[in-house]
Amino acid sequence: MGTQPNVGIIGLGAMGLGMAKTLVAKGFAVTGFDLSGERVGVAQAAGVTPAPAPASLFVGCDVIIASLPTGKDVASVVEGPAGFVMRAKPGAVFVDTSTSEPVISRRLSALCGERDIGFLDAPVSGGPAGAHAGTLTVMIGGEKRHLDKARTVIAAIGQKTIHVGPSGAGNVAKLVNNLLVAAHLLTVSEAVRLAQAAGVPAEDVLTVVNAASGRSAVSEVNFPRWILTERFDSGFTMGLMRKDVRLAKKLAAEVAALGPVSALVADIWEKSAERLADGEDFNRITTRG
Ligand code: NAD
C-alpha cells in the first residue's frame, strides 16, 4: 500500500458524507456507496466517485470506511459472496466507524483474519461537525498492524486516535461513552430545572457548572449550542441514541455489570419512543413529555 491509499466509503449519511468530504479535501481518491441514490448524488457533487455496489468498491480500495446505522448493516456488506471478506484486495483494511456491537466486530474481524485482511472497529465521537472538520475522536479495537496500514486515512478524519485494545474494545468504549452522554442529558436537565425552580436561570447555573466540577460535554456543548437555543439540529437522532443505549444495556447484561443508574437511564430512553420519533434530534430527550 502506498502512502496515499485508495479509500472506499459505504454509508454516506450525516457522518459518512462528512468523512468523505474531508478525505477528498485532503487529496485522497474516494469511492462511495449508499443505498440512497440521493446521498450518492450529494457525495458525487463533493468529489466522490460513485460505486454501483459495495463489491465493485472493494475491488479497487485499500481502506474501506463504513458508516452504517447498525452492526447488522455492517455484517451485510462484510459477509456473503459479494461481501468484503470475499472481494477485498489482498492486504485491505475495513474500518468500521459505525457504533456497532463488540460481538459483531469480533465475529467480522475473525472472518477477515482467515483471509489475512483487516477489520477494525473504529467508532467515532464528534458528530457531523467533527466529520466535516476532520476532528473526530476515533476509538480503535483490533490489531496494530491493521491500524498501521489504515493510519493515514484515520488520521485524516480524526484528531485523536486511541487504540483501545483487541477487536471489540473500540465499541465497548463507544457504548460506555454514549451511555454516559445519555445519562448526562437526563441529569443536567434535571439539575437545570432544579436551579430554575429555585430562582437561578439556566444560563447562569450553567456558567457556574461549566467553571466548576459538575461540568460535562452536555453542559458545555449540548445545552448552549442545541438545547437553550432550541435549535435541536445536532445531526444525531433519537433513533440512533436509543440504539446505542439499548446496546450498552445489552452489553452490561452480557457481562453481568448492569448497575441501577444505567438500568434507569436505559428505561427512560426506551420509553421516550412514545413521545419522540426516531428522526428527532437526540437533545429533545431534555424536553418535558
Ligand atoms: P445516517 O442515518 O445519517 O446515515 C446512514 C447512511 O447509511 C444512510 O445514508 C443510509 O442510506 C445508509 N445505509 C444504510 N444501510 C446501508 C447499506 N446496507 N449499504 C449502504 N448504505 C446503507 O446515520 P449517521 O448519523 O451518519 O450515523 C452513522 C453511524 O455513525 C451510526 O452507527 C451512528 O450511531 C454513528 N454515529 C453517529 C453520530 C452522529 O452524530 N450522527 C456520531 C457518532 C457516531
Short mmCIF file of C-alpha atoms and ligand atoms in Angstrom, two decimals:
data_model
loop_
_atom_site.label_atom_id
_atom_site.label_comp_id
_atom_site.label_asym_id
_atom_site.label_seq_id
_atom_site.Cartn_x
_atom_site.Cartn_y
_atom_site.Cartn_z
CA MET A 1 0.00 0.00 0.00
CA GLY A 2 1.41 3.42 -0.93
CA THR A 3 1.34 6.47 1.28
CA GLN A 4 -1.99 7.58 -0.20
CA PRO A 5 -4.33 4.57 -0.16
CA ASN A 6 -7.48 4.49 -2.26
CA VAL A 7 -10.43 4.90 0.10
CA GLY A 8 -13.94 3.46 -0.21
CA ILE A 9 -16.82 4.74 1.93
CA ILE A 10 -20.02 2.76 2.50
CA GLY A 11 -22.78 4.85 4.06
CA LEU A 12 -22.87 8.50 3.04
CA GLY A 13 -25.22 9.78 5.75
CA ALA A 14 -24.64 12.55 8.28
CA MET A 15 -21.27 11.09 9.32
CA GLY A 16 -20.12 9.24 6.19
CA LEU A 17 -20.59 12.22 3.88
CA GLY A 18 -18.59 14.46 6.22
CA MET A 19 -15.74 11.95 6.33
CA ALA A 20 -15.85 11.57 2.53
CA LYS A 21 -15.65 15.35 2.03
CA THR A 22 -12.76 15.63 4.47
CA LEU A 23 -10.81 12.88 2.68
CA VAL A 24 -11.45 14.43 -0.76
CA ALA A 25 -10.28 17.81 0.56
CA LYS A 26 -7.08 16.16 1.85
CA GLY A 27 -6.27 14.68 -1.56
CA PHE A 28 -7.45 11.06 -1.19
CA ALA A 29 -9.15 9.27 -4.09
CA VAL A 30 -12.54 8.38 -2.58
CA THR A 31 -15.14 5.97 -3.95
CA GLY A 32 -18.55 5.84 -2.25
CA PHE A 33 -21.70 3.75 -1.97
CA ASP A 34 -25.04 4.28 -0.22
CA LEU A 35 -28.40 2.55 -0.63
CA SER A 36 -29.87 6.03 -1.12
CA GLY A 37 -29.30 7.43 -4.61
CA GLU A 38 -29.90 10.92 -3.23
CA ARG A 39 -26.96 10.56 -0.79
CA VAL A 40 -24.75 9.23 -3.59
CA GLY A 41 -25.64 12.31 -5.68
CA VAL A 42 -24.68 14.69 -2.88
CA ALA A 43 -21.37 12.84 -2.39
CA GLN A 44 -20.64 12.84 -6.12
CA ALA A 45 -21.09 16.61 -6.20
CA ALA A 46 -18.46 16.77 -3.44
CA GLY A 47 -15.88 14.85 -5.49
CA VAL A 48 -16.65 11.24 -4.50
CA THR A 49 -16.62 8.62 -7.30
CA PRO A 50 -19.86 6.60 -7.08
CA ALA A 51 -19.69 2.78 -6.99
CA PRO A 52 -22.69 0.78 -8.26
CA ALA A 53 -22.39 -1.76 -5.41
CA PRO A 54 -20.13 -2.41 -2.39
CA ALA A 55 -18.41 -5.30 -4.23
CA SER A 56 -17.14 -3.02 -7.01
CA LEU A 57 -15.78 -0.63 -4.39
CA PHE A 58 -13.89 -3.42 -2.58
CA VAL A 59 -12.01 -4.38 -5.76
CA GLY A 60 -10.16 -1.07 -6.02
CA CYS A 61 -9.82 0.20 -2.46
CA ASP A 62 -7.07 -0.31 0.13
CA VAL A 63 -9.03 1.11 3.05
CA ILE A 64 -12.82 0.82 3.36
CA ILE A 65 -14.68 3.04 5.81
CA ALA A 66 -18.20 2.03 6.84
CA SER A 67 -20.62 4.46 8.48
CA LEU A 68 -23.84 2.48 8.70
CA PRO A 69 -26.71 2.58 11.21
CA THR A 70 -26.17 -0.80 12.92
CA GLY A 71 -23.77 -3.72 13.24
CA LYS A 72 -26.22 -5.84 11.23
CA ASP A 73 -25.89 -3.41 8.32
CA VAL A 74 -22.11 -3.71 8.59
CA ALA A 75 -22.27 -7.52 8.61
CA SER A 76 -24.44 -7.38 5.47
CA VAL A 77 -21.61 -5.74 3.50
CA VAL A 78 -18.75 -7.75 5.02
CA GLU A 79 -20.17 -11.30 4.88
CA GLY A 80 -21.52 -13.29 1.94
CA PRO A 81 -20.28 -13.92 -1.61
CA ALA A 82 -20.33 -10.22 -2.57
CA GLY A 83 -19.02 -9.04 0.81
CA PHE A 84 -15.68 -7.55 1.82
CA VAL A 85 -14.34 -10.90 3.07
CA MET A 86 -14.65 -12.49 -0.39
CA ARG A 87 -13.97 -9.43 -2.58
CA ALA A 88 -11.27 -7.44 -0.76
CA LYS A 89 -7.90 -6.62 -2.28
CA PRO A 90 -5.06 -8.52 -0.58
CA GLY A 91 -3.98 -6.58 2.50
CA ALA A 92 -7.05 -4.32 2.53
CA VAL A 93 -8.42 -2.99 5.84
CA PHE A 94 -12.09 -2.41 6.73
CA VAL A 95 -12.52 0.45 9.19
CA ASP A 96 -15.98 0.28 10.75
CA THR A 97 -16.80 3.71 12.18
CA SER A 98 -20.43 2.76 12.89
CA THR A 99 -21.49 2.42 16.51
CA SER A 100 -21.83 -1.35 16.49
CA GLU A 101 -21.73 -4.32 18.85
CA PRO A 102 -18.44 -5.77 20.19
CA VAL A 103 -19.68 -9.30 19.48
CA ILE A 104 -20.34 -8.45 15.81
CA SER A 105 -16.96 -6.69 15.47
CA ARG A 106 -15.16 -9.75 16.86
CA ARG A 107 -17.01 -12.10 14.50
CA LEU A 108 -16.24 -9.98 11.42
CA SER A 109 -12.64 -9.48 12.49
CA ALA A 110 -12.16 -13.26 12.87
CA LEU A 111 -13.68 -13.85 9.41
CA CYS A 112 -11.36 -11.28 7.84
CA GLY A 113 -8.41 -12.80 9.71
CA GLU A 114 -8.99 -16.11 7.90
CA ARG A 115 -8.13 -14.33 4.62
CA ASP A 116 -5.46 -12.07 6.12
CA ILE A 117 -7.37 -8.87 5.52
CA GLY A 118 -8.02 -6.39 8.31
CA PHE A 119 -11.12 -5.39 10.25
CA LEU A 120 -11.05 -2.63 12.85
CA ASP A 121 -13.95 -1.47 14.98
CA ALA A 122 -13.36 2.29 14.91
CA PRO A 123 -16.43 4.09 16.27
CA VAL A 124 -16.19 7.85 16.42
CA SER A 125 -17.22 10.79 18.60
CA GLY A 126 -17.62 14.38 17.45
CA GLY A 127 -20.79 14.32 15.36
CA PRO A 128 -21.30 15.51 11.76
CA ALA A 129 -19.43 18.75 12.54
CA GLY A 130 -16.36 16.72 13.58
CA ALA A 131 -16.68 14.52 10.48
CA HIS A 132 -16.77 17.59 8.22
CA ALA A 133 -13.82 19.20 10.00
CA GLY A 134 -11.69 16.03 10.32
CA THR A 135 -11.61 16.41 14.10
CA LEU A 136 -13.29 13.21 15.27
CA THR A 137 -12.08 11.09 18.15
CA VAL A 138 -11.62 7.54 16.83
CA MET A 139 -11.56 4.61 19.28
CA ILE A 140 -9.99 1.51 17.79
CA GLY A 141 -10.39 -2.17 18.52
CA GLY A 142 -8.21 -4.60 16.54
CA GLU A 143 -4.67 -5.46 15.57
CA LYS A 144 -1.99 -2.77 15.47
CA ARG A 145 -0.63 -3.96 12.10
CA HIS A 146 -4.05 -3.27 10.52
CA LEU A 147 -4.29 0.09 12.27
CA ASP A 148 -0.83 1.00 10.93
CA LYS A 149 -1.99 0.28 7.35
CA ALA A 150 -5.07 2.47 7.74
CA ARG A 151 -3.42 5.13 9.91
CA THR A 152 -3.07 7.89 7.31
CA VAL A 153 -6.79 7.62 6.48
CA ILE A 154 -7.86 7.50 10.13
CA ALA A 155 -5.57 10.45 10.95
CA ALA A 156 -7.25 12.44 8.16
CA ILE A 157 -10.74 12.06 9.67
CA GLY A 158 -9.72 12.09 13.33
CA GLN A 159 -7.85 14.49 15.55
CA LYS A 160 -7.41 11.81 18.21
CA THR A 161 -6.90 8.11 17.51
CA ILE A 162 -6.99 5.88 20.56
CA HIS A 163 -6.08 2.22 20.15
CA VAL A 164 -8.22 0.85 22.97
CA GLY A 165 -7.35 -2.86 22.65
CA PRO A 166 -8.21 -6.01 20.70
CA SER A 167 -11.23 -6.40 18.42
CA GLY A 168 -14.45 -5.18 20.05
CA ALA A 169 -12.69 -2.86 22.52
CA GLY A 170 -13.47 0.23 20.40
CA ASN A 171 -17.19 -0.49 20.52
CA VAL A 172 -17.10 -1.27 24.25
CA ALA A 173 -15.56 2.19 24.81
CA LYS A 174 -18.05 3.88 22.46
CA LEU A 175 -21.11 2.28 24.11
CA VAL A 176 -19.83 3.27 27.56
CA ASN A 177 -19.22 6.82 26.30
CA ASN A 178 -22.69 7.15 24.82
CA LEU A 179 -24.33 5.67 27.90
CA LEU A 180 -22.67 8.49 29.83
CA VAL A 181 -23.91 11.11 27.35
CA ALA A 182 -27.41 9.64 27.60
CA ALA A 183 -27.23 9.84 31.40
CA HIS A 184 -25.77 13.37 31.40
CA LEU A 185 -28.60 14.66 29.20
CA LEU A 186 -31.04 13.46 31.89
CA THR A 187 -29.04 14.61 34.92
CA VAL A 188 -28.09 18.04 33.55
CA SER A 189 -31.68 18.79 32.51
CA GLU A 190 -32.90 17.80 35.98
CA ALA A 191 -30.22 19.98 37.59
CA VAL A 192 -31.08 22.97 35.37
CA ARG A 193 -34.80 22.62 36.23
CA LEU A 194 -33.91 22.46 39.92
CA ALA A 195 -31.90 25.69 39.62
CA GLN A 196 -34.71 27.40 37.70
CA ALA A 197 -37.31 26.32 40.27
CA ALA A 198 -35.04 27.75 42.98
CA GLY A 199 -34.76 31.09 41.17
CA VAL A 200 -31.49 30.81 39.17
CA PRO A 201 -31.84 30.98 35.35
CA ALA A 202 -30.48 28.12 33.19
CA GLU A 203 -27.73 30.24 31.59
CA ASP A 204 -26.49 31.41 35.00
CA VAL A 205 -26.33 27.99 36.62
CA LEU A 206 -24.59 26.55 33.54
CA THR A 207 -21.98 29.31 33.67
CA VAL A 208 -21.18 28.13 37.19
CA VAL A 209 -21.30 24.39 36.43
CA ASN A 210 -19.02 24.86 33.40
CA ALA A 211 -16.47 26.67 35.56
CA ALA A 212 -16.78 24.09 38.32
CA SER A 213 -16.64 20.34 38.87
CA GLY A 214 -20.14 19.40 37.67
CA ARG A 215 -19.39 20.12 34.01
CA SER A 216 -19.57 17.66 31.09
CA ALA A 217 -19.74 17.85 27.29
CA VAL A 218 -23.52 18.01 27.72
CA SER A 219 -23.33 21.11 29.95
CA GLU A 220 -20.50 22.72 27.95
CA VAL A 221 -21.68 21.96 24.40
CA ASN A 222 -25.17 20.45 24.09
CA PHE A 223 -27.01 22.91 26.38
CA PRO A 224 -25.59 26.18 24.99
CA ARG A 225 -25.47 25.02 21.35
CA TRP A 226 -28.61 22.98 20.77
CA ILE A 227 -30.92 22.96 23.81
CA LEU A 228 -31.12 26.51 25.23
CA THR A 229 -31.16 27.91 21.67
CA GLU A 230 -33.91 25.39 20.79
CA ARG A 231 -32.04 24.66 17.54
CA PHE A 232 -32.09 20.88 18.04
CA ASP A 233 -30.02 20.38 14.87
CA SER A 234 -27.00 18.39 16.14
CA GLY A 235 -27.26 15.80 13.34
CA PHE A 236 -27.59 12.87 15.80
CA THR A 237 -31.02 11.34 16.15
CA MET A 238 -33.18 9.91 18.93
CA GLY A 239 -33.33 6.63 16.99
CA LEU A 240 -29.55 6.21 16.88
CA MET A 241 -29.08 7.20 20.54
CA ARG A 242 -31.85 4.81 21.64
CA LYS A 243 -29.99 2.10 19.69
CA ASP A 244 -26.72 2.94 21.48
CA VAL A 245 -28.33 2.93 24.95
CA ARG A 246 -30.06 -0.39 24.16
CA LEU A 247 -26.71 -1.88 23.06
CA ALA A 248 -24.96 -0.56 26.18
CA LYS A 249 -27.63 -2.18 28.38
CA LYS A 250 -27.35 -5.45 26.42
CA LEU A 251 -23.58 -5.42 26.81
CA ALA A 252 -23.88 -4.72 30.54
CA ALA A 253 -26.30 -7.62 30.93
CA GLU A 254 -23.98 -9.95 28.97
CA VAL A 255 -21.04 -9.20 31.27
CA ALA A 256 -23.21 -9.07 34.43
CA ALA A 257 -22.38 -5.41 35.07
CA LEU A 258 -25.73 -3.63 34.75
CA GLY A 259 -25.89 -1.06 37.55
CA PRO A 260 -29.14 0.53 38.80
CA VAL A 261 -28.45 4.01 37.37
CA SER A 262 -27.64 2.59 33.93
CA ALA A 263 -30.81 0.47 34.05
CA LEU A 264 -32.93 3.54 34.88
CA VAL A 265 -31.27 5.62 32.13
CA ALA A 266 -31.93 2.81 29.62
CA ASP A 267 -35.55 2.60 30.75
CA ILE A 268 -36.13 6.37 30.33
CA TRP A 269 -34.56 6.38 26.85
CA GLU A 270 -36.58 3.32 25.77
CA LYS A 271 -39.86 4.91 26.94
CA SER A 272 -39.03 8.17 25.13
CA ALA A 273 -40.07 6.45 21.89
CA GLU A 274 -43.69 7.07 22.94
CA ARG A 275 -43.27 10.84 22.50
CA LEU A 276 -40.14 11.41 20.39
CA ALA A 277 -39.86 9.89 16.90
CA ASP A 278 -36.64 8.25 15.69
CA GLY A 279 -35.83 11.17 13.39
CA GLU A 280 -35.94 13.83 16.15
CA ASP A 281 -32.71 15.35 17.47
CA PHE A 282 -31.37 13.38 20.45
CA ASN A 283 -31.15 16.53 22.57
CA ARG A 284 -35.00 16.55 22.65
CA ILE A 285 -34.80 14.00 25.49
CA THR A 286 -34.32 17.07 27.74
CA THR A 287 -37.74 18.50 26.82
CA ARG A 288 -40.72 17.75 29.02
CA GLY A 289 -43.09 14.99 27.92
P1 NAD B 1 -27.40 8.28 8.88
O1 NAD B 1 -28.69 7.57 9.05
O2 NAD B 1 -27.38 9.75 8.63
O3 NAD B 1 -26.55 7.58 7.71
C1 NAD B 1 -26.52 6.20 7.48
C2 NAD B 1 -26.44 6.01 5.95
O4 NAD B 1 -26.25 4.61 5.68
C3 NAD B 1 -27.72 6.43 5.22
O5 NAD B 1 -27.40 7.34 4.19
C4 NAD B 1 -28.29 5.10 4.68
O6 NAD B 1 -28.93 5.25 3.42
C5 NAD B 1 -27.02 4.28 4.54
N1 NAD B 1 -27.21 2.82 4.58
C6 NAD B 1 -27.95 2.08 5.44
N2 NAD B 1 -27.77 0.76 5.19
C7 NAD B 1 -26.89 0.68 4.16
C8 NAD B 1 -26.27 -0.39 3.46
N3 NAD B 1 -26.54 -1.67 3.76
N4 NAD B 1 -25.42 -0.11 2.44
C9 NAD B 1 -25.13 1.19 2.12
N5 NAD B 1 -25.68 2.25 2.75
C10 NAD B 1 -26.54 1.99 3.76
O7 NAD B 1 -26.56 7.93 10.19
P2 NAD B 1 -25.32 8.73 10.79
O8 NAD B 1 -25.82 9.74 11.78
O9 NAD B 1 -24.41 9.12 9.70
O10 NAD B 1 -24.66 7.56 11.68
C11 NAD B 1 -23.90 6.50 11.09
C12 NAD B 1 -23.27 5.70 12.22
O11 NAD B 1 -22.40 6.54 12.98
C13 NAD B 1 -24.29 5.12 13.21
O12 NAD B 1 -23.85 3.85 13.66
C14 NAD B 1 -24.27 6.14 14.36
O13 NAD B 1 -24.68 5.55 15.58
C15 NAD B 1 -22.82 6.55 14.36
N6 NAD B 1 -22.54 7.89 14.88
C16 NAD B 1 -23.32 8.96 14.56
C17 NAD B 1 -23.01 10.22 15.07
C18 NAD B 1 -23.85 11.45 14.76
O14 NAD B 1 -23.69 12.47 15.48
N7 NAD B 1 -24.70 11.43 13.75
C19 NAD B 1 -21.89 10.38 15.90
C20 NAD B 1 -21.08 9.27 16.18
C21 NAD B 1 -21.42 8.03 15.67
#
